[in-house]
Tab-separated table of C-alpha atoms in Angstrom:
chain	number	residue	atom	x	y	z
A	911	UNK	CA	1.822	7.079	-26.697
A	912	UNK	CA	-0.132	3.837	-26.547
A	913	UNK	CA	-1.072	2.877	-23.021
A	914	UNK	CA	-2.071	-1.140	-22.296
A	915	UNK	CA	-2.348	-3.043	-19.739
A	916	UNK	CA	-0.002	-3.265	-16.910
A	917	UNK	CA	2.602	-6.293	-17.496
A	918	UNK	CA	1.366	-6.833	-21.181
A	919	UNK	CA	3.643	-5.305	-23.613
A	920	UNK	CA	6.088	-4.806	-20.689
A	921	UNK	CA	7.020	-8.712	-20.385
A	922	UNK	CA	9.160	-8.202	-23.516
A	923	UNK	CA	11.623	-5.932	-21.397
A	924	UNK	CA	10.667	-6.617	-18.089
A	925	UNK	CA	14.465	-8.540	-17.743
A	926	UNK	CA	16.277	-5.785	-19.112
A	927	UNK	CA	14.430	-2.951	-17.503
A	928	UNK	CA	13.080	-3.767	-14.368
A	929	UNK	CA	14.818	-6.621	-12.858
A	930	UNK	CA	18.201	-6.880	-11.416
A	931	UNK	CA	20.806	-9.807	-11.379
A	932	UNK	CA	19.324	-11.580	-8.133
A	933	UNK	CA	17.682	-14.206	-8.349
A	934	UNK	CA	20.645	-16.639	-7.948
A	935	UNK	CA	21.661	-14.991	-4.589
A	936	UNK	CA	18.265	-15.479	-3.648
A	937	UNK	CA	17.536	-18.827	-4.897
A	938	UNK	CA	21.120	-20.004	-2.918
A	939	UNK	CA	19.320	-17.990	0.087
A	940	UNK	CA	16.346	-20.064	-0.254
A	941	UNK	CA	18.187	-23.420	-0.845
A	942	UNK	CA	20.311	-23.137	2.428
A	943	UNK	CA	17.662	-21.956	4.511
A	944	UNK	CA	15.518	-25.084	3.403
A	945	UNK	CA	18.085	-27.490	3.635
A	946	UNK	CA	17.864	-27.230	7.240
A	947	UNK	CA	14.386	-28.602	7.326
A	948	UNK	CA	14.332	-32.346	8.106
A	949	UNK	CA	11.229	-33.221	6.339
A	950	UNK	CA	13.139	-31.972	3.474
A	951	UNK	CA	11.468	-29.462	1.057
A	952	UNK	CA	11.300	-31.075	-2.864
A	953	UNK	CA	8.087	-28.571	-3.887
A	954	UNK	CA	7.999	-25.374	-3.987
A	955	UNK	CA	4.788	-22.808	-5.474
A	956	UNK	CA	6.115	-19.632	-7.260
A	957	UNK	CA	3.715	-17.279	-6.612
A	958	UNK	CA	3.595	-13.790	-8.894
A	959	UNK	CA	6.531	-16.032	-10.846
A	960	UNK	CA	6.786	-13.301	-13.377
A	961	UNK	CA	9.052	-14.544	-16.346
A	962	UNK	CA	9.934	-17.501	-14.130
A	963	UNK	CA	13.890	-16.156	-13.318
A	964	UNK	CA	13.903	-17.213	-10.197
A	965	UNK	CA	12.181	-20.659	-10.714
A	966	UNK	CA	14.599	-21.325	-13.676
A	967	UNK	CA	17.343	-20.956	-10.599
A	968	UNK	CA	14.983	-22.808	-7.978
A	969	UNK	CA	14.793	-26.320	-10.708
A	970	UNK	CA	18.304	-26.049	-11.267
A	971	UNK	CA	19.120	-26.062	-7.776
A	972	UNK	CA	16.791	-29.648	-8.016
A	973	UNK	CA	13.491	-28.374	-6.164
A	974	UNK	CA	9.989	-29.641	-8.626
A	975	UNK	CA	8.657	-26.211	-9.125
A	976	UNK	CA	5.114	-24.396	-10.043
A	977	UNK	CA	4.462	-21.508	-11.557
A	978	UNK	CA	1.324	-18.920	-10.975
A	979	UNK	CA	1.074	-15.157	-12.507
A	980	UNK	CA	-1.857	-13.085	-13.513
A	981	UNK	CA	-0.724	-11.623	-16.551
A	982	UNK	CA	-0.986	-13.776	-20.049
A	983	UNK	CA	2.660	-11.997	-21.494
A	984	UNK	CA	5.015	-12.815	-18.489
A	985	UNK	CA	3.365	-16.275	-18.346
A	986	UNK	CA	4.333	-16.310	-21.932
A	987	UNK	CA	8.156	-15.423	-20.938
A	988	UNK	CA	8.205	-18.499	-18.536
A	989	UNK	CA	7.164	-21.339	-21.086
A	990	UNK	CA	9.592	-19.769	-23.152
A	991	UNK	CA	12.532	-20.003	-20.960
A	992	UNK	CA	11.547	-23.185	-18.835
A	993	UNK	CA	9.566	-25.095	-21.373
A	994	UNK	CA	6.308	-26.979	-21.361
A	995	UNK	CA	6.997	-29.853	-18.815
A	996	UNK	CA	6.714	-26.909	-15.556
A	997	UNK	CA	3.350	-26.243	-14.695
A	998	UNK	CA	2.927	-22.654	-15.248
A	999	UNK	CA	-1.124	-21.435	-14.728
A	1000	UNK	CA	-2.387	-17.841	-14.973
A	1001	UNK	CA	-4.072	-16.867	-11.610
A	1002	UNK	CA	-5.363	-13.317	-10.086
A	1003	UNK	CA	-4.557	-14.050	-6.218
A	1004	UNK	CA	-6.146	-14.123	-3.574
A	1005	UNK	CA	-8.079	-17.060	-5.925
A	1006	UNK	CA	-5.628	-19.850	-6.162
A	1007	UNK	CA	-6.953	-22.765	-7.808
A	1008	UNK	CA	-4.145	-25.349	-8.136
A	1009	UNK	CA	-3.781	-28.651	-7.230
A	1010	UNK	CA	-1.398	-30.282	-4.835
A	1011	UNK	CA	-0.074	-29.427	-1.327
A	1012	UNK	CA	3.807	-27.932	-1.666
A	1013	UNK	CA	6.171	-27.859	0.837
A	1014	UNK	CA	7.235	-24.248	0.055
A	1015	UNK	CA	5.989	-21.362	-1.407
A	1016	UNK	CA	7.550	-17.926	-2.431
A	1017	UNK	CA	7.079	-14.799	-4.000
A	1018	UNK	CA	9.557	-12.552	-5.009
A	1019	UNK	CA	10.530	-8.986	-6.236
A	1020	UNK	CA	7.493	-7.162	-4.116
A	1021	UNK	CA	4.888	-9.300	-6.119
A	1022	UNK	CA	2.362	-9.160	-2.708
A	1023	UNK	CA	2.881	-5.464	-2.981
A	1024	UNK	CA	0.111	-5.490	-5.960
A	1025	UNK	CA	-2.051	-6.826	-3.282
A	1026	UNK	CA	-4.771	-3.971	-1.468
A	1027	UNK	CA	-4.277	-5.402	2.644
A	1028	UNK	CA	-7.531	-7.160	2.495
A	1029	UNK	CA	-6.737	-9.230	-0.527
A	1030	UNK	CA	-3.252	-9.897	1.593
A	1031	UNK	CA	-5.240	-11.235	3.673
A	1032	UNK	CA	-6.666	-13.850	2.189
A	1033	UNK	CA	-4.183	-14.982	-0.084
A	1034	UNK	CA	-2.081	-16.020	3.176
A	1035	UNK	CA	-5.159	-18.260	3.800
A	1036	UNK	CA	-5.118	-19.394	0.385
A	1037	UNK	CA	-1.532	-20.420	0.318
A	1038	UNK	CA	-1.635	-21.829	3.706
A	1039	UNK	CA	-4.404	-24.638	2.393
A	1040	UNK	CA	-1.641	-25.479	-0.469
A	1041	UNK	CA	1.184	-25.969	1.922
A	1042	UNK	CA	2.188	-29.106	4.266
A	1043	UNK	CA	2.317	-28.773	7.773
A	1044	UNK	CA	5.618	-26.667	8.521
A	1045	UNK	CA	5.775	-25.330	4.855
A	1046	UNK	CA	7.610	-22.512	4.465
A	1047	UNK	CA	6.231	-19.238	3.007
A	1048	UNK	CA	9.246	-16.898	2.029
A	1049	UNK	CA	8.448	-13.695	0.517
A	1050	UNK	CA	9.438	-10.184	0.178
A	1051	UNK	CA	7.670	-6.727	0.582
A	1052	UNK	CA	8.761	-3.214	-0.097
A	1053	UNK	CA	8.759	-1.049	3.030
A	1054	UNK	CA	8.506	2.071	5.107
A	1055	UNK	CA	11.802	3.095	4.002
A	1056	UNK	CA	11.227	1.895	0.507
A	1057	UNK	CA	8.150	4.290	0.277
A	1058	UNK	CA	9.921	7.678	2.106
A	1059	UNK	CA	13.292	7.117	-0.884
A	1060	UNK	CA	10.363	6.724	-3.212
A	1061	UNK	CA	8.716	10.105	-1.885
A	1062	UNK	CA	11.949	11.961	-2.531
A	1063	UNK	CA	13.088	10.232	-5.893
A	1064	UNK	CA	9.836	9.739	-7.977
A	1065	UNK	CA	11.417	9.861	-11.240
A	1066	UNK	CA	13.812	7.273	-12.840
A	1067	UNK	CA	15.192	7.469	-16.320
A	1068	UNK	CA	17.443	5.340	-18.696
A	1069	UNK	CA	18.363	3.234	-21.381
A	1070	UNK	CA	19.054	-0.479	-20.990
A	1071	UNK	CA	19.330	-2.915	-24.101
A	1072	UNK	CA	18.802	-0.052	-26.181
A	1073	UNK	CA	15.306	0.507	-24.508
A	1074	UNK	CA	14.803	4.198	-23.104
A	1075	UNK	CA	12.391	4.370	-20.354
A	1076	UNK	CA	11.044	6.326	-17.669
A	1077	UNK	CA	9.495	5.295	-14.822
A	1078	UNK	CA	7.484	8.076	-12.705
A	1079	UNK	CA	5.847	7.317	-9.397
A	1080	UNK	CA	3.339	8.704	-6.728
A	1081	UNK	CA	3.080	8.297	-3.295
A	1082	UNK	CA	-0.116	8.877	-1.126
A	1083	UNK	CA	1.504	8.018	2.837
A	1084	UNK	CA	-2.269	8.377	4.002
A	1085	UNK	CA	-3.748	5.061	1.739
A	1086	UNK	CA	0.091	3.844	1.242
A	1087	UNK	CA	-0.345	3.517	-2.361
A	1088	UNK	CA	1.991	3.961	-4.856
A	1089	UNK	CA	0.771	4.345	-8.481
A	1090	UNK	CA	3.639	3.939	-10.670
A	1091	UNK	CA	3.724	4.751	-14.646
A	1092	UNK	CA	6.498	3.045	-16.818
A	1093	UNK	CA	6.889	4.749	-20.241
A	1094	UNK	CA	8.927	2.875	-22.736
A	1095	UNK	CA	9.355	6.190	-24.777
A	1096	UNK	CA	11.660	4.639	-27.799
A	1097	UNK	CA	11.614	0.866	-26.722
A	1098	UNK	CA	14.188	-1.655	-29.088
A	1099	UNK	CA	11.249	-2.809	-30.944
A	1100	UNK	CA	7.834	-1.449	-31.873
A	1101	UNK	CA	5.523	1.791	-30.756
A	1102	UNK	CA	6.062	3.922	-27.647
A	1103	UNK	CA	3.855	2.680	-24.873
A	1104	UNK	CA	3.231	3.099	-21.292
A	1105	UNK	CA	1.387	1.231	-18.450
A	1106	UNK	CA	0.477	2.127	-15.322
A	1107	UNK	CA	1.193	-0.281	-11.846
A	1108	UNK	CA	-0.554	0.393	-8.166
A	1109	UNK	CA	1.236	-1.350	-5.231
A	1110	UNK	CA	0.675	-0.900	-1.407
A	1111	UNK	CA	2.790	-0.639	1.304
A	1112	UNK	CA	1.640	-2.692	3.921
A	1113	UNK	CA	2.668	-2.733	7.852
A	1114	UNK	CA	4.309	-4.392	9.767
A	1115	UNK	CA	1.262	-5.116	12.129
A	1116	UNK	CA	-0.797	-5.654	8.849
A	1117	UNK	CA	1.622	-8.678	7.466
A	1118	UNK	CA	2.288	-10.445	10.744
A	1119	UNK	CA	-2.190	-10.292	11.376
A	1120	UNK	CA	-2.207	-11.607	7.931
A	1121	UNK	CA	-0.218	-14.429	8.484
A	1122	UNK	CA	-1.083	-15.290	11.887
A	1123	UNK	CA	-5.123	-15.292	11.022
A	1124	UNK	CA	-4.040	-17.422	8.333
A	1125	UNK	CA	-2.395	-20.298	10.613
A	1126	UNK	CA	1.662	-19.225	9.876
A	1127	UNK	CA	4.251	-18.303	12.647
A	1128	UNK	CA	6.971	-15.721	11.274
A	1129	UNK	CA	10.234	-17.025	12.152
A	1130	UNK	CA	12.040	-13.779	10.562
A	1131	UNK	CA	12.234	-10.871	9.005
A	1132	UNK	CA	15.436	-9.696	7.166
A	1133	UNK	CA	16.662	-7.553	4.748
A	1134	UNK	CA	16.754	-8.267	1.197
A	1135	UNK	CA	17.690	-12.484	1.312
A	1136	UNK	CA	20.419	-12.431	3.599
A	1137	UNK	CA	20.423	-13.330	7.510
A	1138	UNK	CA	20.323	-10.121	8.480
A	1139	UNK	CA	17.426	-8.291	10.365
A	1140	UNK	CA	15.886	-5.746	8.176
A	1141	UNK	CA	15.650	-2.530	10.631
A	1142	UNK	CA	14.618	0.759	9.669
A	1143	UNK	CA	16.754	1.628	7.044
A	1144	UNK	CA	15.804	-1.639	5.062
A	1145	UNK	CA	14.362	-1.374	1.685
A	1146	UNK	CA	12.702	-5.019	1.153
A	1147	UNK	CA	12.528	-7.062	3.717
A	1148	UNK	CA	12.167	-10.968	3.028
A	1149	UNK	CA	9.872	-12.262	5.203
A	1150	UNK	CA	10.585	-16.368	6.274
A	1151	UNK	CA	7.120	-17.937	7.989
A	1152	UNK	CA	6.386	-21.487	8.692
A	1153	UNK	CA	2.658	-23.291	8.593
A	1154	UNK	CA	1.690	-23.997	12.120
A	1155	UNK	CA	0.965	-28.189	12.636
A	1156	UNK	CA	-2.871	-28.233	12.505
């Protein structure tokens, strides 16, 4: 079996194998909870936009939306499905080299868990220079609870759009690190291949020192795009901060 580069030949399937039907629900999250902002919010930064699902849902709920991923293949995915007139760029945060000041930014489906804490760090400095005064940063990050049902179920196998996969993970509690392997062992189309993903699970204390250094006050922290508070049992928690006036 072939193994390549995380998110390369993955992109192809990543809709039918990874994600779940969501990212309406969670674009209709994000549209009420901005509407309440008088200043209005018109642009929003997708951060980690992946094959650009949710920002498909975000433009045609009216917002002006960019697009920023590191890998080449699910960049590839958005053009496809939003077309050429969204700005989609390929960046490896914590860099984040784009122009313009937003008045939102998000990142969904656990894209900040790819980040080691002290590149967390400074990518909530870097978005903070790219956001107004009172921007919102929404985002959402695997937790605590996420990592112990990982611990006792590290194997997942099945077939979606005629794609069989397995997906095999391992937990270290001490470094919170979770190195995950996705095999596509008979995919739809071409070879067998595999790639291998590391995410982190970060604190509590580690996210809300992140965003404070970085100039944001949280104003919540729920589970999974809803208005309720995530507590122990929740899985991914969205977190909802706001730049502080300079």
């Amino acid at each position: 079996m072939a193994h390549v580069e995380a998110y390369s030949r993955l992109a192809g399937v990543y809709d039918e194998i990874v994600i779940d039907a969501c990212h309406d629900r969670w674009a209709s999250f994000l549209h009420e909870l901005w509407s309440t902002d008088p200043e209005g919010v018109r642009s929003v930064l997708d951060l980690c936009c992946g094959t650009g699902l949710l920002a498909g849902e975000l433009i045609a709920r009216g917002y002006r939306v960019a697009g920023v991923d590191a890998a080449d293949a699910m960049l590839a995915q958005a053009r496809e499905r939003l077309g050429r007139e969204v700005a989609l760029s390929r960046v490896t945060l914590p860099d984040l080299p784009v122009e313009g000041v937003f008045d939102a930014a998000v990142c969904t489906f656990d894209g900040l868990n790819y980040l080691a804490p002290a590149e967390l760090r400074l990518t909530m400095a870097s978005v903070a220079l790219r956001l107004r005064p009172a921007g919102w940063l929404v985002f959402d990050l695997h937790t605590d609870a996420m990592m112990n049902f990982t611990i006792s179920n590290p194997d997942v196998a099945g077939t979606s759009a005629g794609n069989d996969f397995v997906i095999s993970s391992v937990v270290d509690p001490g470094t919170r690190t979770c190195d995950t392997t996705i095999e596509l062992t008979r995919p739809r189309d071409g070879d067998p291949f595999s790639e291998r993903h590391r995410q982190y699970f970060h604190t509590d204390a580690e996210v809300h020192a992140s965003l404070h250094d970085a100039g944001f006050a949280v104003t919540a922290v729920d589970e999974e795009y809803t208005h309720r508070p995530a507590d122990a049992s929740t899985m991914r928690a969205t977190w909802t901060a706001r730049r502080r006036p300079t």
